[in-house]
XYZ file of C-alpha atoms in Angstrom:
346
model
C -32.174 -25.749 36.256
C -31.351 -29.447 36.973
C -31.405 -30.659 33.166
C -34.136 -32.943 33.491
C -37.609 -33.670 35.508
C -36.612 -36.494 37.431
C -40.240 -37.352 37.349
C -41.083 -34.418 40.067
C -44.676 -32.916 39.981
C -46.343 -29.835 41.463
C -45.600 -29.977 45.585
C -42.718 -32.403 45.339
C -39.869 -32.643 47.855
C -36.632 -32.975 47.594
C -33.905 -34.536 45.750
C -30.478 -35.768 46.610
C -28.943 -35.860 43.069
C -25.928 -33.010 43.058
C -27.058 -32.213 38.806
C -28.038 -28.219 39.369
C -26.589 -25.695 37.711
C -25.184 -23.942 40.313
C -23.174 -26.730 41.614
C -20.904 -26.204 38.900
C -20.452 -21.886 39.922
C -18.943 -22.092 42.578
C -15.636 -24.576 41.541
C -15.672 -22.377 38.678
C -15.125 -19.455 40.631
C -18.236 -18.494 39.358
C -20.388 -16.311 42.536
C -24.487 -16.629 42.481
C -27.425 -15.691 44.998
C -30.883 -16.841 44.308
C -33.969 -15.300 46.122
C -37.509 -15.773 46.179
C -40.092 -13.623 47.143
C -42.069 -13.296 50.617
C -41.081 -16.537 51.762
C -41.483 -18.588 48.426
C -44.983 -19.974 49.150
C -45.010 -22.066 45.996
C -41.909 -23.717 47.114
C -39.858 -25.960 45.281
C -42.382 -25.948 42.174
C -41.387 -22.481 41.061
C -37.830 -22.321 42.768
C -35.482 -25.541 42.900
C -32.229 -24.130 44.764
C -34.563 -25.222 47.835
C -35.309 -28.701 46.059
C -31.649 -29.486 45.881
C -29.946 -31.483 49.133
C -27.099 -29.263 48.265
C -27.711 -26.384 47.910
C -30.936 -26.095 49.842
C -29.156 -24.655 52.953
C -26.389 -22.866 50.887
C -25.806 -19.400 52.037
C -26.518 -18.078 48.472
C -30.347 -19.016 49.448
C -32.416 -16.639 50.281
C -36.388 -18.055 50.652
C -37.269 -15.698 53.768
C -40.419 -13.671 54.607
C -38.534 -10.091 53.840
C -37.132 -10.921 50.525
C -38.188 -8.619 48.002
C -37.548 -6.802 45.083
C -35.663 -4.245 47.373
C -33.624 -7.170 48.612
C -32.712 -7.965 45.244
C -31.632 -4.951 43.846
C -29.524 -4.816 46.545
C -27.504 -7.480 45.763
C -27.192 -6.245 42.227
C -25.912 -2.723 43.431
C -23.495 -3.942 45.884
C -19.984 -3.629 45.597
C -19.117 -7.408 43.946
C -22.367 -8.335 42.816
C -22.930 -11.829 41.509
C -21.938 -13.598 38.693
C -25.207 -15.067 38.551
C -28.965 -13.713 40.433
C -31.768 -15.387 40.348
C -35.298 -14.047 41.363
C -38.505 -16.170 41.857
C -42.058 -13.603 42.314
C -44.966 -15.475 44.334
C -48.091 -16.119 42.392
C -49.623 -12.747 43.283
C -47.000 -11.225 41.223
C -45.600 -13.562 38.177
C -49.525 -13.452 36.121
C -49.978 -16.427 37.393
C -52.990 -15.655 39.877
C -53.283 -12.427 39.169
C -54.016 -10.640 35.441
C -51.051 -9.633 32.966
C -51.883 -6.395 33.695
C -51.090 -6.780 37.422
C -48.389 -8.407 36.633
C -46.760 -5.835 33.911
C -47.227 -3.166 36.672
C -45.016 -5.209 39.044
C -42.501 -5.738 36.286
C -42.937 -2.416 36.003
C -42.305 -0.968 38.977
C -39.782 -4.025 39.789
C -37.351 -2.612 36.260
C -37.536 0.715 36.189
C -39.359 2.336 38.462
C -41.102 5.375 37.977
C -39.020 5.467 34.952
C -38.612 4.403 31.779
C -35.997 1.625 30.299
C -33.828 4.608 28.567
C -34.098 6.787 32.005
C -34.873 4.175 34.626
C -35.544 5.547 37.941
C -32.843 5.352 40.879
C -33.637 2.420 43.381
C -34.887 0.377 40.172
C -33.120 -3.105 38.548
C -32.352 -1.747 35.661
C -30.700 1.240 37.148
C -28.210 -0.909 39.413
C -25.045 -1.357 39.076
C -24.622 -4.315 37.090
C -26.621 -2.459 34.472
C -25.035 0.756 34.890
C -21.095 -0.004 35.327
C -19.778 -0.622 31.754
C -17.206 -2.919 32.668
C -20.458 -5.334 33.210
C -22.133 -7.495 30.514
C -25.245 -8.135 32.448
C -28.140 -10.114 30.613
C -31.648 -9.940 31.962
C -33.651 -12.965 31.687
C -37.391 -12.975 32.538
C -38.269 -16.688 32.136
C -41.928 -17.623 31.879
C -42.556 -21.464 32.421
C -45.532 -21.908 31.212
C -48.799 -19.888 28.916
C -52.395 -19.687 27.925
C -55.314 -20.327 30.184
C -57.406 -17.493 31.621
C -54.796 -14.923 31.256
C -54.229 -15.649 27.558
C -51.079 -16.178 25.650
C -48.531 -14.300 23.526
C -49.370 -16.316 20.334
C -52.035 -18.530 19.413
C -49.544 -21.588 19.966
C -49.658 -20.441 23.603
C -45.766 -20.227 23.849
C -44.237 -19.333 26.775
C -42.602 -15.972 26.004
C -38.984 -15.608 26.953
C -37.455 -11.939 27.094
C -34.061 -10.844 27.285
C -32.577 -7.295 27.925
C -29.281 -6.248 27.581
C -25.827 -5.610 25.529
C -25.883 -8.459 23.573
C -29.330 -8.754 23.065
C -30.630 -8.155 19.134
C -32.903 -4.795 19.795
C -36.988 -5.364 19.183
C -35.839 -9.069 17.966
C -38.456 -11.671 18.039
C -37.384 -15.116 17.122
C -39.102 -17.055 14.923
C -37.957 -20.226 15.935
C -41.241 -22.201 18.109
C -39.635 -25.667 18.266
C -36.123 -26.141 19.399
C -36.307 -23.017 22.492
C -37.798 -24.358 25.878
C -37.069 -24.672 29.239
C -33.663 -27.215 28.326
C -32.747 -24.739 25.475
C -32.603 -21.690 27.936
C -30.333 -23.905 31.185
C -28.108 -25.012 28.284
C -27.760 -21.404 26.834
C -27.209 -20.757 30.376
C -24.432 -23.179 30.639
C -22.846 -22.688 27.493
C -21.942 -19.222 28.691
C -19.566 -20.199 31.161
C -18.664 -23.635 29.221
C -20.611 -26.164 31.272
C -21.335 -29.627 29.962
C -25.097 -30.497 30.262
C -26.310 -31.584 33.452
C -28.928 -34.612 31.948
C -30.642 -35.455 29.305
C -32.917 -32.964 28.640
C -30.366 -30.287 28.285
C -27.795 -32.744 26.679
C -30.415 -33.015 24.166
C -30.736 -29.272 23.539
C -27.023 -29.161 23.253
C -26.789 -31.964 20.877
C -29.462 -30.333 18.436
C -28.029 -27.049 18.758
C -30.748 -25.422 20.962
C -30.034 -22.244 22.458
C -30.825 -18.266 22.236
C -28.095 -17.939 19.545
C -30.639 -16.116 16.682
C -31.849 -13.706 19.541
C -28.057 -12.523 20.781
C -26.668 -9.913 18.364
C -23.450 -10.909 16.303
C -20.932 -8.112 16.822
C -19.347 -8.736 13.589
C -16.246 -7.465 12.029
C -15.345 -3.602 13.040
C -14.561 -1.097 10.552
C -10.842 -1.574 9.673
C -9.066 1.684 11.040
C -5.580 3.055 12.554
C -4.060 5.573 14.418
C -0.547 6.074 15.729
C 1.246 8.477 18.253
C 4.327 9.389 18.380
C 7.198 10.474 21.221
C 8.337 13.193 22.114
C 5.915 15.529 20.570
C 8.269 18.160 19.497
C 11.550 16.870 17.914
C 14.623 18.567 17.352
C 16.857 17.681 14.088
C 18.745 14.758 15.527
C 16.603 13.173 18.064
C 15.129 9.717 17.683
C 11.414 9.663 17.427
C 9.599 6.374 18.639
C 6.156 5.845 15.944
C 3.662 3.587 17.197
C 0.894 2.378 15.206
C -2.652 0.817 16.378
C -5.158 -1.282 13.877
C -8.685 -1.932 14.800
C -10.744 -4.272 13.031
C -10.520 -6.168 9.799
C -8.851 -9.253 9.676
C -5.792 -9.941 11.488
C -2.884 -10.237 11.492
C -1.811 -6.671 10.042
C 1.575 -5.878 8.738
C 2.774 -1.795 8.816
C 4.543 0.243 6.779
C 6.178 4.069 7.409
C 6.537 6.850 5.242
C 8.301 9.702 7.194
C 7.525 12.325 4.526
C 11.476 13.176 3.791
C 12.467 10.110 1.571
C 12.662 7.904 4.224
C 10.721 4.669 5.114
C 10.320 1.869 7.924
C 8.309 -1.343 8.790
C 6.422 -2.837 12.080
C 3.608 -1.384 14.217
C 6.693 0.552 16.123
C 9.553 2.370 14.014
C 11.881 4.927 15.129
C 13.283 8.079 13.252
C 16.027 11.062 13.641
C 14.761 14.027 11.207
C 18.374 15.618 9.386
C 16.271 19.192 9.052
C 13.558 21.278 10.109
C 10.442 21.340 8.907
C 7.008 20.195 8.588
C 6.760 16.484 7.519
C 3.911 14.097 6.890
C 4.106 11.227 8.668
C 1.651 8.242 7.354
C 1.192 4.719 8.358
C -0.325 2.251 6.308
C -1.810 -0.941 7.676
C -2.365 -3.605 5.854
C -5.038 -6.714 6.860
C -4.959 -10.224 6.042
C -7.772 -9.758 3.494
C -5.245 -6.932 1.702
C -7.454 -3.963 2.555
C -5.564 -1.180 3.948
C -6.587 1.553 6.417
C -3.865 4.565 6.736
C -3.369 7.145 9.056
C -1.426 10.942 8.525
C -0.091 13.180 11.273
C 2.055 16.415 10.803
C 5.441 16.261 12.661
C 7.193 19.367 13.237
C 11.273 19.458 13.411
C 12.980 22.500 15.211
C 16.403 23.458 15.629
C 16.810 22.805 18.861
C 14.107 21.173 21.629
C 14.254 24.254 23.705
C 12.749 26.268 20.356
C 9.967 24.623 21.905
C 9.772 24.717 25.538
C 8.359 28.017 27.722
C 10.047 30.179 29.005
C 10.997 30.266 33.053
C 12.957 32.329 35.422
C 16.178 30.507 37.180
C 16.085 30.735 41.371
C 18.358 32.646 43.205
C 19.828 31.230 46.537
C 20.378 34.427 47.555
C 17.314 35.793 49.821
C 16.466 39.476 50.256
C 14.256 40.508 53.092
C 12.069 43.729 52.937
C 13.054 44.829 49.513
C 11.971 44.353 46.047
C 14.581 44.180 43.043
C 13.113 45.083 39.300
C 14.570 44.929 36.331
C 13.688 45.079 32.553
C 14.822 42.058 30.056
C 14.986 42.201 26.489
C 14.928 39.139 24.290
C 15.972 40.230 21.276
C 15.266 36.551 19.878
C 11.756 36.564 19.878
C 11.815 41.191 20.308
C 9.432 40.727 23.449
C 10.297 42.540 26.473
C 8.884 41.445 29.898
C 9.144 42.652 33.875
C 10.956 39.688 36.381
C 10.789 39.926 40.037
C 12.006 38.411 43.103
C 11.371 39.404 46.775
């Protein structure tokens, strides 16, 4: 998370140099918590927001005996959850000291619960807000530093498996690429998001040959080229001015419109106006045309009456005069429309 390994090994302590990622969040406007379980025995080896002068005693640190997985999923269901959440698991959790097995049932129980990743259970990660709410685009990274030894590998190359979850994630994707992604290649794809320069040279390296998750994120490509349009008011009247509006979606912008009004008449933009001359039913179609000449058209049927109250229900007018204590009936004909119906006022 610092770019580089200023020379540190296992049980070092700490280190002035301002060059972690999360120095550059917060000027950003960028908001981020890290935590690290039951009092983050392994220290600054496994979690380096405590290694850092700066942001060692930042109130976005949380390295305390009662953090947990509860404590984390709290911050990811609160009301403004972070931009960015970190989460370090103590030895007896991340497969480290313990078997993958152990440590898939943690995951496990740490993700979804009881549940499953389509139906994860309530209280679980992955059923949280900031997977839940759509107006999020949350990414979940489970980062792995290091493979092989007693509890095996996930290749015979022992590389360190990397897994991300989420929207733009590339579903059952496994990359084939084994050189260019390691710990550098995952801080600058990090970085890149929110358009950070590298912090040192081992990430400036990664960014200078390219190195980052891009094969694993799915490309959302070019949408189906479509329209629609709506119109206003709904129910015209010979006369009145009718206000078209048209919509494209995908292809290649930009898109030019044209209007046939289905009674001779024609118009151009992605907003026209019209006055119908008669009644009648009339075919209204827009065609939109993309940059690439590939059109998409859309066809609506626009009815014309006589008058705009041919269209509107009817109501009975108010009296100001009051009666107390009595009831007054009458019967009403209409001989318009040769209904007959009952009005009363008490």
């Amino acid at each position: 998370m610092a770019g580089y390994t200023y020379g540190v090994s296992d049980g070092y302590g700490t280190l002035a140099a301002a060059n972690l990622v999360a120095d550059r969040m917060t000027p950003a406007g960028i908001t981020w918590q890290a935590y690290c379980e039951s009092g983050c025995p392994r220290g600054n080896d496994h979690f380096p927001f405590t290694s850092f002068t700066d942001t060692s005693s930042s109130s976005n640190v949380f390295a305390g005996s009662s953090v947990s997985t509860s404590t984390f999923i709290s911050a990811a269901n609160s009301a403004n959850p972070p931009n960015f959440l970190w989460y370090t698991p103590t030895d007896s959790h991340n497969m480290d000291d313990v078997s993958v097995s152990i440590g898939d049932s943690y995951l496990k129980s740490f993700l979804v619960g009881s549940g499953s990743i389509t139906s994860p259970a309530s209280g679980s990660l992955l059923a949280s807000s900031v997977f839940t709410n759509p107006t999020y685009r949350t990414l979940l990274y489970l980062w792995w530093d290091e493979s092989g030894g007693s509890n095996g590998s996930c290749d015979s190359n022992n590389a360190v498996p990397n897994l991300l979850y989420g929207t733009p994630v590339q579903k059952g994707y496994v990359s084939s690429d084994l050189t260019g992604i390691d710990e550098y290649a995952a801080l600058r794809t990090i970085e890149n998001n929110w358009g950070f320069s590298p912090l040192a040279q081992g990430d400036t390296a990664a960014a200078s040959a390219r190195y980052m998750f891009n094969d694993v994120f799915a490309s959302a490509g070019q949408l189906p080229f479509s329209t629609s349009f709506t119109f206003s008011p709904s129910n015209p009247a010979i006369g009145m001015s009718v206000t078209f509006t048209a919509t494209g979606n995908g292809g290649s912008l930009p898109y030019s419109y044209s209007w046939s009004f289905g009674d001779g008449t024609s118009a151009t933009g992605a907003s026209a106006t019209h006055a119908f001359s008669n009644t009648g039913t009339y075919s209204v179609t827009v065609t939109v045309t993309d940059s690439n000449s590939s059109t998409s058209t859309s066809t609506w049927q626009v009815t014309v009456s006589n008058s705009p109250n041919d269209h509107l229900p009817l109501h009975w007018p108010h009296s100001r005069r009051s009666y107390q204590h009595q009831r007054i009936s009458c019967k009403v004909s209409f001989s318009q429309s040769k209904t007959s119906g009952r009005a009363e006022e008490s």
